Amino acid sequence: MTQTKAPREQSAQQRAADVREGAEQWMLAYRLMLRIRFFEEQVNDLYRTARMPGLAHLYSGEEAVAVGVCQALRPDDYITSTHRGHGHCLAKGASIDRMFAELLGKEPGYCRGKGGSMHIADQETGNLGANAIVGGSAGIATGAAFSSKMLGTGQVAVCFFGDGALGQGVLYEVMNMASLWKLPILYVCENNLYNEYTHNAETTAGSMLARAQAFNIEAEEIDGQDVRLVYATAQRLVERARRGDGPGFLLANTYRFHGHHVGDIQRTYYRSKEEEEYWKAERDPITILGNWLLEEHVADAAQLERIRSEAQEEVTAGVEFGLNAPFPEISEVTEHVYA
Amino acid sequence: MTQTKAPREQSAQQRAADVREGAEQWMLAYRLMLRIRFFEEQVNDLYRTARMPGLAHLYSGEEAVAVGVCQALRPDDYITSTHRGHGHCLAKGASIDRMFAELLGKEPGYCRGKGGSMHIADQETGNLGANAIVGGSAGIATGAAFSSKMLGTGQVAVCFFGDGALGQGVLYEVMNMASLWKLPILYVCENNLYNEYTHNAETTAGSMLARAQAFNIEAEEIDGQDVRLVYATAQRLVERARRGDGPGFLLANTYRFHGHHVGDIQRTYYRSKEEEEYWKAERDPITILGNWLLEEHVADAAQLERIRSEAQEEVTAGVEFGLNAPFPEISEVTEHVYA
Amino acid sequence: MSTPSVVSSQSSQAGTGQMREVTLGQAIRETLAEELRRDPTVFIMGEDVAEAGTPFKVLSGLVEEFGPQRIIDSPISEAGISGLGVGAAMTGMRPIIDIMFGDFIGLAMDQIVNQAAKVHYMSGGKLRVPLVIRTTLGATRRTAAQHSQSLHAWVSHIPGLKVALPSTPYDAKGLLKTAIRDDNPVIFFEDKMMYQLKGQVPDDDYTIPFGVADVKRAGTDITLVATSSMVQIALAAAEQLAELDISAEVVDPRTTTPLDKETLIASAQKTSRAIVIDEGYERYGVTAELAAVIADGAFYYLDAPVKRLGAMDVPVPFSPVLEDQTVPTAEAVTQLAKTLCGRV
Amino acid sequence: MSTPSVVSSQSSQAGTGQMREVTLGQAIRETLAEELRRDPTVFIMGEDVAEAGTPFKVLSGLVEEFGPQRIIDSPISEAGISGLGVGAAMTGMRPIIDIMFGDFIGLAMDQIVNQAAKVHYMSGGKLRVPLVIRTTLGATRRTAAQHSQSLHAWVSHIPGLKVALPSTPYDAKGLLKTAIRDDNPVIFFEDKMMYQLKGQVPDDDYTIPFGVADVKRAGTDITLVATSSMVQIALAAAEQLAELDISAEVVDPRTTTPLDKETLIASAQKTSRAIVIDEGYERYGVTAELAAVIADGAFYYLDAPVKRLGAMDVPVPFSPVLEDQTVPTAEAVTQLAKTLCGRV
Ligand SMILES: Cc1ncc(C[n+]2csc(CCOP(=O)(O)OP(=O)(O)O)c2C)c(N)n1
Ligand SMILES: Cc1ncc(C[n+]2csc(CCOP(=O)(O)OP(=O)(O)O)c2C)c(N)n1
Ligand SMILES: [Mg+2]
Ligand SMILES: [Mg+2]
């Protein structure tokens, strides 16, 4: 499960062309990944300083998956997300300030403070919502793809979920339907090796890829730390789905740098410090892309540093906005139960 | 999905040895299949003459699956069954009279009349119960296999289900666990082409076998009308499971001769008369075994005829027993809610 | 069971056109056909809904008119189709999901309760789930414990869901139209044994608002609150009671959520006695809520405790002699009403 | 919330040994350890139950003593592990299945309700399902709508299931022992917010029979029937009421099914007033059944209608300012009790 494919071999010419063509996109990817990283570090800080109610599940380390996949999407394409959803929201275009407001239970939050970290939804960016039920959005995403097909809108739906969601039967139920009806959907399994505090070797028999292939779904396993590879593969599967050639399944191997949630500090009983260090040092998707940008002379160190500080500023401004925002009126508690 | 493997090629010598060795078993298989056939014809008659409450799902045509698999089991091995469960019960050793009593809601029935056709259970023959929820017994069978492993009893559990149950997510959840923990279980998918009134080509994407293989489960697809092949394959998978080498999945291609249930008379909108005639004329498991017994001189026509009439007599006696049996006392309605 | 229902509110809500006699099953079918014609975003998905028209044959003919793109046979995946319905509802469609037997909603409870019911609220009012889940309830069909339950109490309990239980062809049609046009998830329970029940429906398009109880028969001595399958039982009991000079008022809430508390309470205040009858298990069932609401709201008017008749608290047995014990009968209602009215 | 509970029935049921102070979480853990030691057929299965000891850390240390063969980390498959538990229970084991959040039982409802609850009855009394499903309830943890529900009304509704809701360490231990030794499926709900609550438990082995309510505090003016998380709220309200010279009796049913109707009714008959408090959604929830039972059984003794306080009928919101509105508070109970006692 842990082997990952290297980016395909390319001719030097081809590569130079790709670099030129992709330069703007990869610079944006770099910015988006940093935005997510700084956002999450700020969330962690809010938790540690007891300024945020409840918990949150940080996406740091997995940024290339959300960003690479969402770069392959149209603005009106749909995504569904998970308990570890901040990265997906941001990659699909959510604004930092309204996200912080939501995490803090404030009125200008995406859900007026009613959803919180695990339920951010934003229909303007096609985000049908994070979901606190593992595998809980598989049906929703498949239904969105169904709508797209029925209404002929050409939209694709992306369903993000973790390796743990492979334990949920409903995923197989809807993958079967998506395949039967050739729905325009991409199932993205973010394999970060763990279901909470349990390694997936203990919970997941056989082959993850084969679980989708059994339903005749086009499936690929890739290194989820390489945003360019994620993008290229997602692009192929998304366009295939959009053309009506049926659903795809993308198994992206990745890693979460923090604990399962912000409060998960003692982790050595389920994963080693060495493993964590290895991923942070060698497999950080931001470093990987940054190095590539430098090597290919797409950007110089100063440019990257500028992006870094801009992203940091955006996050700082966003959290200020959230902290200063008002709570909803108490009377809102009984609003929005029914439409 | 519909191709079936031919019995493996054998040398003439090997075959002769097999015949001698198997003679008694195949004669018994013939008797058991006839018993099921006549039982089901009698049930149909009870329905048509309005002597049976409710409905029933007949197993006629599929006898080789239950009989072949159960011949590979120890008496204390477990089975779980389905809404189409009479064949499984009888093959595992249930008595005809108590089954009729149950179908008629009578006190000497296996469940004192409380279960009826869809819930016959008989722990003395290891039958953990038919189940009216499609896929509903997958968890139970897997749990029985788990007990066997925990208690070290060497028992194997067989989970019978129809092709329609491949739509139920819980099946994938428990197959994953069975594989992870190498539980002694055999999943038997009786693929009779239909989910009620819908062909499984409309409901089932990809490969049925691959759905088990994805979990690293040893899977085989066979002609379910050949009881000897069913036995041989089940035997191999059951003994493998019993040894602790992990679960098996047997995809048995078969056909139900009657409607989905006794009341399903008009069937041409979902399957053709020709298809039905083909299976009855060419693929009747009882005829197939009967012909083989004659060809191999295991039995002559008179012997087979004797078995036929004995089986018919058993069924006739059984239905008489059921019809004459008393209903349970009305006070029983509140008994057995709690143990 | 053949007592004709007195649909008192009918004339007030119906259009001005002709009335026709149809069965409850027909009423459902023609409502679906009318809504499928009216709104191209409506579709039906479920097991054996197309050519087979469901095992109850309620949907027969729809696939011929609307085609297999809109009347969709699904795999046997109750959770999956419910989840797909939620997502489709959030993105512009109005799905009608068919769950063959109400007993199977256990398979879909997570999708119904954690997804459908909560999406609107959790998103701060932005996303909507105009989803209808049609399913069945009711026993006495000799189909035993896993095909005979009336589990509407579960969903009635969940904020964000609406729950409708028609008891006549007229109500079935008007409530189902409302359900389909509603922007919220609605669970619609049909009594399997009532599909052949006949009644008048208007030719004109009409809807019945949710949360409006219907007085199926007016009376002065005792209130019989009854739902779904139990309405005909209550009406039959009212007939029997009339012969004993006890005037029973039969009130059908029609939707458990929202609940028309006012009408229930007003009736009990007027009659000073009430029995609540429902085919769900009695304990922690719908009778509990309705009885508690009435006992509270009519406290100072009641001459006797509010009594409840639900299904017996046992898994439904197969044997007819046993099964028949488990469901409230007109005789049982009559007997209890007599006792409450001091006529032992 | 820190009011110490007055466990009146404790001495009568406890052994003769010493008492110790433990938290509710510790009480659960040591009960499980004792039963795992006593009976080799007991095992625990669930998500992150082994080395992690669950996210609530309630099971910490068990895998070290009993090994991964008996404390089993499962895939994230609530339906699958529940189904496996049913089958294992039918064949000689006594499984304890851990469903992390009560909100997730929707995923397992079919297994719990159509399988576990019915096997014994459907088999005419032959097969048994000695299964315990441990899960949680309760809000105010800032975990929003899908992690904050108290869904015990659903399972309380189903014949064949037993449902226990401990409110003190003493009750948790005695009820859990009974659950594990019971030959029926028992759903055991623990309040997530109460794991740190301290109380006395005896050193000796003891069990608390199901269906026996406990008077947590005796009183004469009003009965407060409260379950699980709401018992401490009721006790706090009783303290506040005492200062106003209103003597409140706090009764904890401890199991909703079976229900000790007699004790509830007798208390209300004595005090002539009752409020039922439970953290499930109010509509069609546990408060409805309890209120209906009391309103019926104490009808001729009541001076005021039986009142109910459940969770607000809204999906639980994330924002603390909103979430705190949704759960009954001691102040709300006190206020309502004052009104009922005519002290406005
Ligand atoms: C149905 C369900 N079961 C259990 C949980 C508790 N839970 C929350 S996250 C999680 C682990 C999820 O693992 P994975 O899907 O791999 O996502 P990751 O956290 O690794 O991103 C669990 C068990 C849940 N939220 N929903
Ligand atoms: C969960 C569930 N959904 C639907 C049904 C209704 N139903 C009964 S049998 C059946 C078809 C089953 O098909 P299959 O599993 O292939 O078995 P077969 O009848 O062909 O033997 C259906 C849909 C059910 N009993 N349980
Ligand atoms: Mg993971
Ligand atoms: Mg079939």
PDB file of N, CA and C in Angstrom, chain B residues 278-331:
ATOM      1  N   TYR B 278     -35.190 -23.152 -21.033  1.00  0.00           N
ATOM      2  CA  TYR B 278     -33.815 -23.621 -21.209  1.00  0.00           C
ATOM      3  C   TYR B 278     -33.250 -24.178 -19.904  1.00  0.00           C
ATOM      4  N   TRP B 279     -33.373 -23.397 -18.857  1.00  0.00           N
ATOM      5  CA  TRP B 279     -32.802 -23.835 -17.580  1.00  0.00           C
ATOM      6  C   TRP B 279     -33.483 -25.104 -17.075  1.00  0.00           C
ATOM      7  N   LYS B 280     -34.787 -25.152 -17.206  1.00  0.00           N
ATOM      8  CA  LYS B 280     -35.492 -26.339 -16.702  1.00  0.00           C
ATOM      9  C   LYS B 280     -35.113 -27.569 -17.524  1.00  0.00           C
ATOM     10  N   ALA B 281     -35.013 -27.393 -18.846  1.00  0.00           N
ATOM     11  CA  ALA B 281     -34.764 -28.544 -19.706  1.00  0.00           C
ATOM     12  C   ALA B 281     -33.297 -28.961 -19.675  1.00  0.00           C
ATOM     13  N   GLU B 282     -32.410 -27.974 -19.677  1.00  0.00           N
ATOM     14  CA  GLU B 282     -30.989 -28.294 -19.855  1.00  0.00           C
ATOM     15  C   GLU B 282     -30.155 -28.215 -18.587  1.00  0.00           C
ATOM     16  N   ARG B 283     -30.639 -27.454 -17.631  1.00  0.00           N
ATOM     17  CA  ARG B 283     -29.759 -27.149 -16.500  1.00  0.00           C
ATOM     18  C   ARG B 283     -30.363 -27.549 -15.159  1.00  0.00           C
ATOM     19  N   ASP B 284     -31.262 -28.493 -15.169  1.00  0.00           N
ATOM     20  CA  ASP B 284     -31.857 -28.935 -13.899  1.00  0.00           C
ATOM     21  C   ASP B 284     -30.826 -29.754 -13.127  1.00  0.00           C
ATOM     22  N   PRO B 285     -30.469 -29.322 -11.937  1.00  0.00           N
ATOM     23  CA  PRO B 285     -29.394 -30.003 -11.205  1.00  0.00           C
ATOM     24  C   PRO B 285     -29.748 -31.446 -10.857  1.00  0.00           C
ATOM     25  N   ILE B 286     -31.018 -31.708 -10.726  1.00  0.00           N
ATOM     26  CA  ILE B 286     -31.417 -33.073 -10.368  1.00  0.00           C
ATOM     27  C   ILE B 286     -31.267 -33.984 -11.582  1.00  0.00           C
ATOM     28  N   THR B 287     -31.698 -33.500 -12.725  1.00  0.00           N
ATOM     29  CA  THR B 287     -31.525 -34.265 -13.960  1.00  0.00           C
ATOM     30  C   THR B 287     -30.037 -34.481 -14.242  1.00  0.00           C
ATOM     31  N   ILE B 288     -29.273 -33.415 -14.052  1.00  0.00           N
ATOM     32  CA  ILE B 288     -27.837 -33.525 -14.338  1.00  0.00           C
ATOM     33  C   ILE B 288     -27.190 -34.605 -13.482  1.00  0.00           C
ATOM     34  N   LEU B 289     -27.493 -34.591 -12.197  1.00  0.00           N
ATOM     35  CA  LEU B 289     -26.911 -35.623 -11.330  1.00  0.00           C
ATOM     36  C   LEU B 289     -27.500 -36.998 -11.663  1.00  0.00           C
ATOM     37  N   GLY B 290     -28.821 -37.043 -11.901  1.00  0.00           N
ATOM     38  CA  GLY B 290     -29.468 -38.322 -12.233  1.00  0.00           C
ATOM     39  C   GLY B 290     -28.817 -38.955 -13.452  1.00  0.00           C
ATOM     40  N   ASN B 291     -28.626 -38.168 -14.473  1.00  0.00           N
ATOM     41  CA  ASN B 291     -28.000 -38.693 -15.688  1.00  0.00           C
ATOM     42  C   ASN B 291     -26.598 -39.215 -15.404  1.00  0.00           C
ATOM     43  N   TRP B 292     -25.888 -38.492 -14.613  1.00  0.00           N
ATOM     44  CA  TRP B 292     -24.529 -38.921 -14.288  1.00  0.00           C
ATOM     45  C   TRP B 292     -24.556 -40.252 -13.528  1.00  0.00           C
ATOM     46  N   LEU B 293     -25.477 -40.367 -12.583  1.00  0.00           N
ATOM     47  CA  LEU B 293     -25.573 -41.606 -11.797  1.00  0.00           C
ATOM     48  C   LEU B 293     -25.861 -42.797 -12.709  1.00  0.00           C
ATOM     49  N   LEU B 294     -26.715 -42.548 -13.714  1.00  0.00           N
ATOM     50  CA  LEU B 294     -27.038 -43.629 -14.649  1.00  0.00           C
ATOM     51  C   LEU B 294     -25.845 -43.947 -15.546  1.00  0.00           C
ATOM     52  N   GLU B 295     -25.272 -42.871 -16.093  1.00  0.00           N
ATOM     53  CA  GLU B 295     -24.139 -43.066 -17.003  1.00  0.00           C
ATOM     54  C   GLU B 295     -22.985 -43.797 -16.342  1.00  0.00           C
ATOM     55  N   GLU B 296     -22.742 -43.448 -15.112  1.00  0.00           N
ATOM     56  CA  GLU B 296     -21.613 -44.063 -14.414  1.00  0.00           C
ATOM     57  C   GLU B 296     -22.007 -45.361 -13.735  1.00  0.00           C
ATOM     58  N   HIS B 297     -23.238 -45.780 -13.972  1.00  0.00           N
ATOM     59  CA  HIS B 297     -23.744 -47.029 -13.390  1.00  0.00           C
ATOM     60  C   HIS B 297     -23.676 -47.054 -11.873  1.00  0.00           C
ATOM     61  N   VAL B 298     -23.794 -45.918 -11.308  1.00  0.00           N
ATOM     62  CA  VAL B 298     -23.890 -45.875  -9.847  1.00  0.00           C
ATOM     63  C   VAL B 298     -25.274 -46.368  -9.438  1.00  0.00           C
ATOM     64  N   ALA B 299     -26.252 -46.052 -10.246  1.00  0.00           N
ATOM     65  CA  ALA B 299     -27.617 -46.492  -9.945  1.00  0.00           C
ATOM     66  C   ALA B 299     -28.328 -46.795 -11.253  1.00  0.00           C
ATOM     67  N   ASP B 300     -29.398 -47.589 -11.156  1.00  0.00           N
ATOM     68  CA  ASP B 300     -30.221 -47.789 -12.344  1.00  0.00           C
ATOM     69  C   ASP B 300     -31.513 -47.007 -12.187  1.00  0.00           C
ATOM     70  N   ALA B 301     -32.286 -46.986 -13.232  1.00  0.00           N
ATOM     71  CA  ALA B 301     -33.489 -46.161 -13.246  1.00  0.00           C
ATOM     72  C   ALA B 301     -34.441 -46.514 -12.109  1.00  0.00           C
ATOM     73  N   ALA B 302     -34.536 -47.793 -11.822  1.00  0.00           N
ATOM     74  CA  ALA B 302     -35.466 -48.214 -10.774  1.00  0.00           C
ATOM     75  C   ALA B 302     -35.041 -47.667  -9.418  1.00  0.00           C
ATOM     76  N   GLN B 303     -33.735 -47.689  -9.177  1.00  0.00           N
ATOM     77  CA  GLN B 303     -33.246 -47.156  -7.904  1.00  0.00           C
ATOM     78  C   GLN B 303     -33.574 -45.674  -7.773  1.00  0.00           C
ATOM     79  N   LEU B 304     -33.313 -44.959  -8.835  1.00  0.00           N
ATOM     80  CA  LEU B 304     -33.597 -43.522  -8.794  1.00  0.00           C
ATOM     81  C   LEU B 304     -35.091 -43.288  -8.593  1.00  0.00           C
ATOM     82  N   GLU B 305     -35.874 -44.092  -9.238  1.00  0.00           N
ATOM     83  CA  GLU B 305     -37.317 -43.949  -9.102  1.00  0.00           C
ATOM     84  C   GLU B 305     -37.734 -44.221  -7.654  1.00  0.00           C
ATOM     85  N   ARG B 306     -37.105 -45.193  -7.045  1.00  0.00           N
ATOM     86  CA  ARG B 306     -37.423 -45.489  -5.643  1.00  0.00           C
ATOM     87  C   ARG B 306     -37.100 -44.271  -4.764  1.00  0.00           C
ATOM     88  N   ILE B 307     -35.924 -43.699  -4.971  1.00  0.00           N
ATOM     89  CA  ILE B 307     -35.544 -42.518  -4.185  1.00  0.00           C
ATOM     90  C   ILE B 307     -36.585 -41.398  -4.378  1.00  0.00           C
ATOM     91  N   ARG B 308     -36.953 -41.239  -5.610  1.00  0.00           N
ATOM     92  CA  ARG B 308     -37.984 -40.246  -5.949  1.00  0.00           C
ATOM     93  C   ARG B 308     -39.238 -40.436  -5.132  1.00  0.00           C
ATOM     94  N   SER B 309     -39.741 -41.688  -5.148  1.00  0.00           N
ATOM     95  CA  SER B 309     -41.025 -41.879  -4.469  1.00  0.00           C
ATOM     96  C   SER B 309     -40.858 -41.799  -2.951  1.00  0.00           C
ATOM     97  N   GLU B 310     -39.699 -42.234  -2.469  1.00  0.00           N
ATOM     98  CA  GLU B 310     -39.480 -42.089  -1.018  1.00  0.00           C
ATOM     99  C   GLU B 310     -39.459 -40.603  -0.620  1.00  0.00           C
ATOM    100  N   ALA B 311     -38.765 -39.826  -1.403  1.00  0.00           N
ATOM    101  CA  ALA B 311     -38.692 -38.388  -1.100  1.00  0.00           C
ATOM    102  C   ALA B 311     -40.096 -37.778  -1.149  1.00  0.00           C
ATOM    103  N   GLN B 312     -40.841 -38.191  -2.149  1.00  0.00           N
ATOM    104  CA  GLN B 312     -42.203 -37.668  -2.275  1.00  0.00           C
ATOM    105  C   GLN B 312     -43.041 -38.057  -1.060  1.00  0.00           C
ATOM    106  N   GLU B 313     -42.848 -39.272  -0.619  1.00  0.00           N
ATOM    107  CA  GLU B 313     -43.624 -39.729   0.553  1.00  0.00           C
ATOM    108  C   GLU B 313     -43.249 -38.946   1.810  1.00  0.00           C
ATOM    109  N   GLU B 314     -41.964 -38.714   1.970  1.00  0.00           N
ATOM    110  CA  GLU B 314     -41.523 -37.932   3.140  1.00  0.00           C
ATOM    111  C   GLU B 314     -42.190 -36.562   3.147  1.00  0.00           C
ATOM    112  N   VAL B 315     -42.232 -35.961   1.972  1.00  0.00           N
ATOM    113  CA  VAL B 315     -42.824 -34.628   1.884  1.00  0.00           C
ATOM    114  C   VAL B 315     -44.322 -34.691   2.156  1.00  0.00           C
ATOM    115  N   THR B 316     -44.959 -35.691   1.604  1.00  0.00           N
ATOM    116  CA  THR B 316     -46.396 -35.824   1.830  1.00  0.00           C
ATOM    117  C   THR B 316     -46.694 -36.020   3.313  1.00  0.00           C
ATOM    118  N   ALA B 317     -45.891 -36.865   3.950  1.00  0.00           N
ATOM    119  CA  ALA B 317     -46.086 -37.079   5.387  1.00  0.00           C
ATOM    120  C   ALA B 317     -45.825 -35.780   6.151  1.00  0.00           C
ATOM    121  N   GLY B 318     -44.788 -35.071   5.723  1.00  0.00           N
ATOM    122  CA  GLY B 318     -44.430 -33.832   6.411  1.00  0.00           C
ATOM    123  C   GLY B 318     -45.528 -32.786   6.337  1.00  0.00           C
ATOM    124  N   VAL B 319     -46.100 -32.631   5.181  1.00  0.00           N
ATOM    125  CA  VAL B 319     -47.134 -31.601   5.056  1.00  0.00           C
ATOM    126  C   VAL B 319     -48.381 -31.999   5.838  1.00  0.00           C
ATOM    127  N   GLU B 320     -48.647 -33.292   5.881  1.00  0.00           N
ATOM    128  CA  GLU B 320     -49.771 -33.756   6.697  1.00  0.00           C
ATOM    129  C   GLU B 320     -49.536 -33.384   8.162  1.00  0.00           C
ATOM    130  N   PHE B 321     -48.328 -33.676   8.592  1.00  0.00           N
ATOM    131  CA  PHE B 321     -47.964 -33.336   9.970  1.00  0.00           C
ATOM    132  C   PHE B 321     -48.204 -31.854  10.227  1.00  0.00           C
ATOM    133  N   GLY B 322     -47.699 -31.037   9.334  1.00  0.00           N
ATOM    134  CA  GLY B 322     -47.843 -29.600   9.510  1.00  0.00           C
ATOM    135  C   GLY B 322     -49.299 -29.166   9.529  1.00  0.00           C
ATOM    136  N   LEU B 323     -50.062 -29.700   8.600  1.00  0.00           N
ATOM    137  CA  LEU B 323     -51.467 -29.288   8.514  1.00  0.00           C
ATOM    138  C   LEU B 323     -52.244 -29.693   9.757  1.00  0.00           C
ATOM    139  N   ASN B 324     -51.892 -30.846  10.301  1.00  0.00           N
ATOM    140  CA  ASN B 324     -52.629 -31.328  11.465  1.00  0.00           C
ATOM    141  C   ASN B 324     -52.128 -30.762  12.790  1.00  0.00           C
ATOM    142  N   ALA B 325     -50.982 -30.141  12.753  1.00  0.00           N
ATOM    143  CA  ALA B 325     -50.397 -29.659  14.005  1.00  0.00           C
ATOM    144  C   ALA B 325     -51.202 -28.489  14.558  1.00  0.00           C
ATOM    145  N   PRO B 326     -51.172 -28.318  15.856  1.00  0.00           N
ATOM    146  CA  PRO B 326     -51.923 -27.205  16.467  1.00  0.00           C
ATOM    147  C   PRO B 326     -51.190 -25.871  16.321  1.00  0.00           C
ATOM    148  N   PHE B 327     -51.941 -24.808  16.340  1.00  0.00           N
ATOM    149  CA  PHE B 327     -51.334 -23.480  16.435  1.00  0.00           C
ATOM    150  C   PHE B 327     -50.777 -23.292  17.843  1.00  0.00           C
ATOM    151  N   PRO B 328     -49.835 -22.378  17.998  1.00  0.00           N
ATOM    152  CA  PRO B 328     -49.368 -22.105  19.370  1.00  0.00           C
ATOM    153  C   PRO B 328     -50.490 -21.478  20.192  1.00  0.00           C
ATOM    154  N   GLU B 329     -50.360 -21.609  21.496  1.00  0.00           N
ATOM    155  CA  GLU B 329     -51.284 -20.918  22.389  1.00  0.00           C
ATOM    156  C   GLU B 329     -51.155 -19.416  22.161  1.00  0.00           C
ATOM    157  N   ILE B 330     -52.257 -18.732  22.247  1.00  0.00           N
ATOM    158  CA  ILE B 330     -52.211 -17.284  22.032  1.00  0.00           C
ATOM    159  C   ILE B 330     -51.321 -16.583  23.058  1.00  0.00           C
ATOM    160  N   SER B 331     -51.233 -17.160  24.233  1.00  0.00           N
ATOM    161  CA  SER B 331     -50.400 -16.543  25.273  1.00  0.00           C
ATOM    162  C   SER B 331     -48.929 -16.535  24.883  1.00  0.00           C
TER     163      SER B 331
END
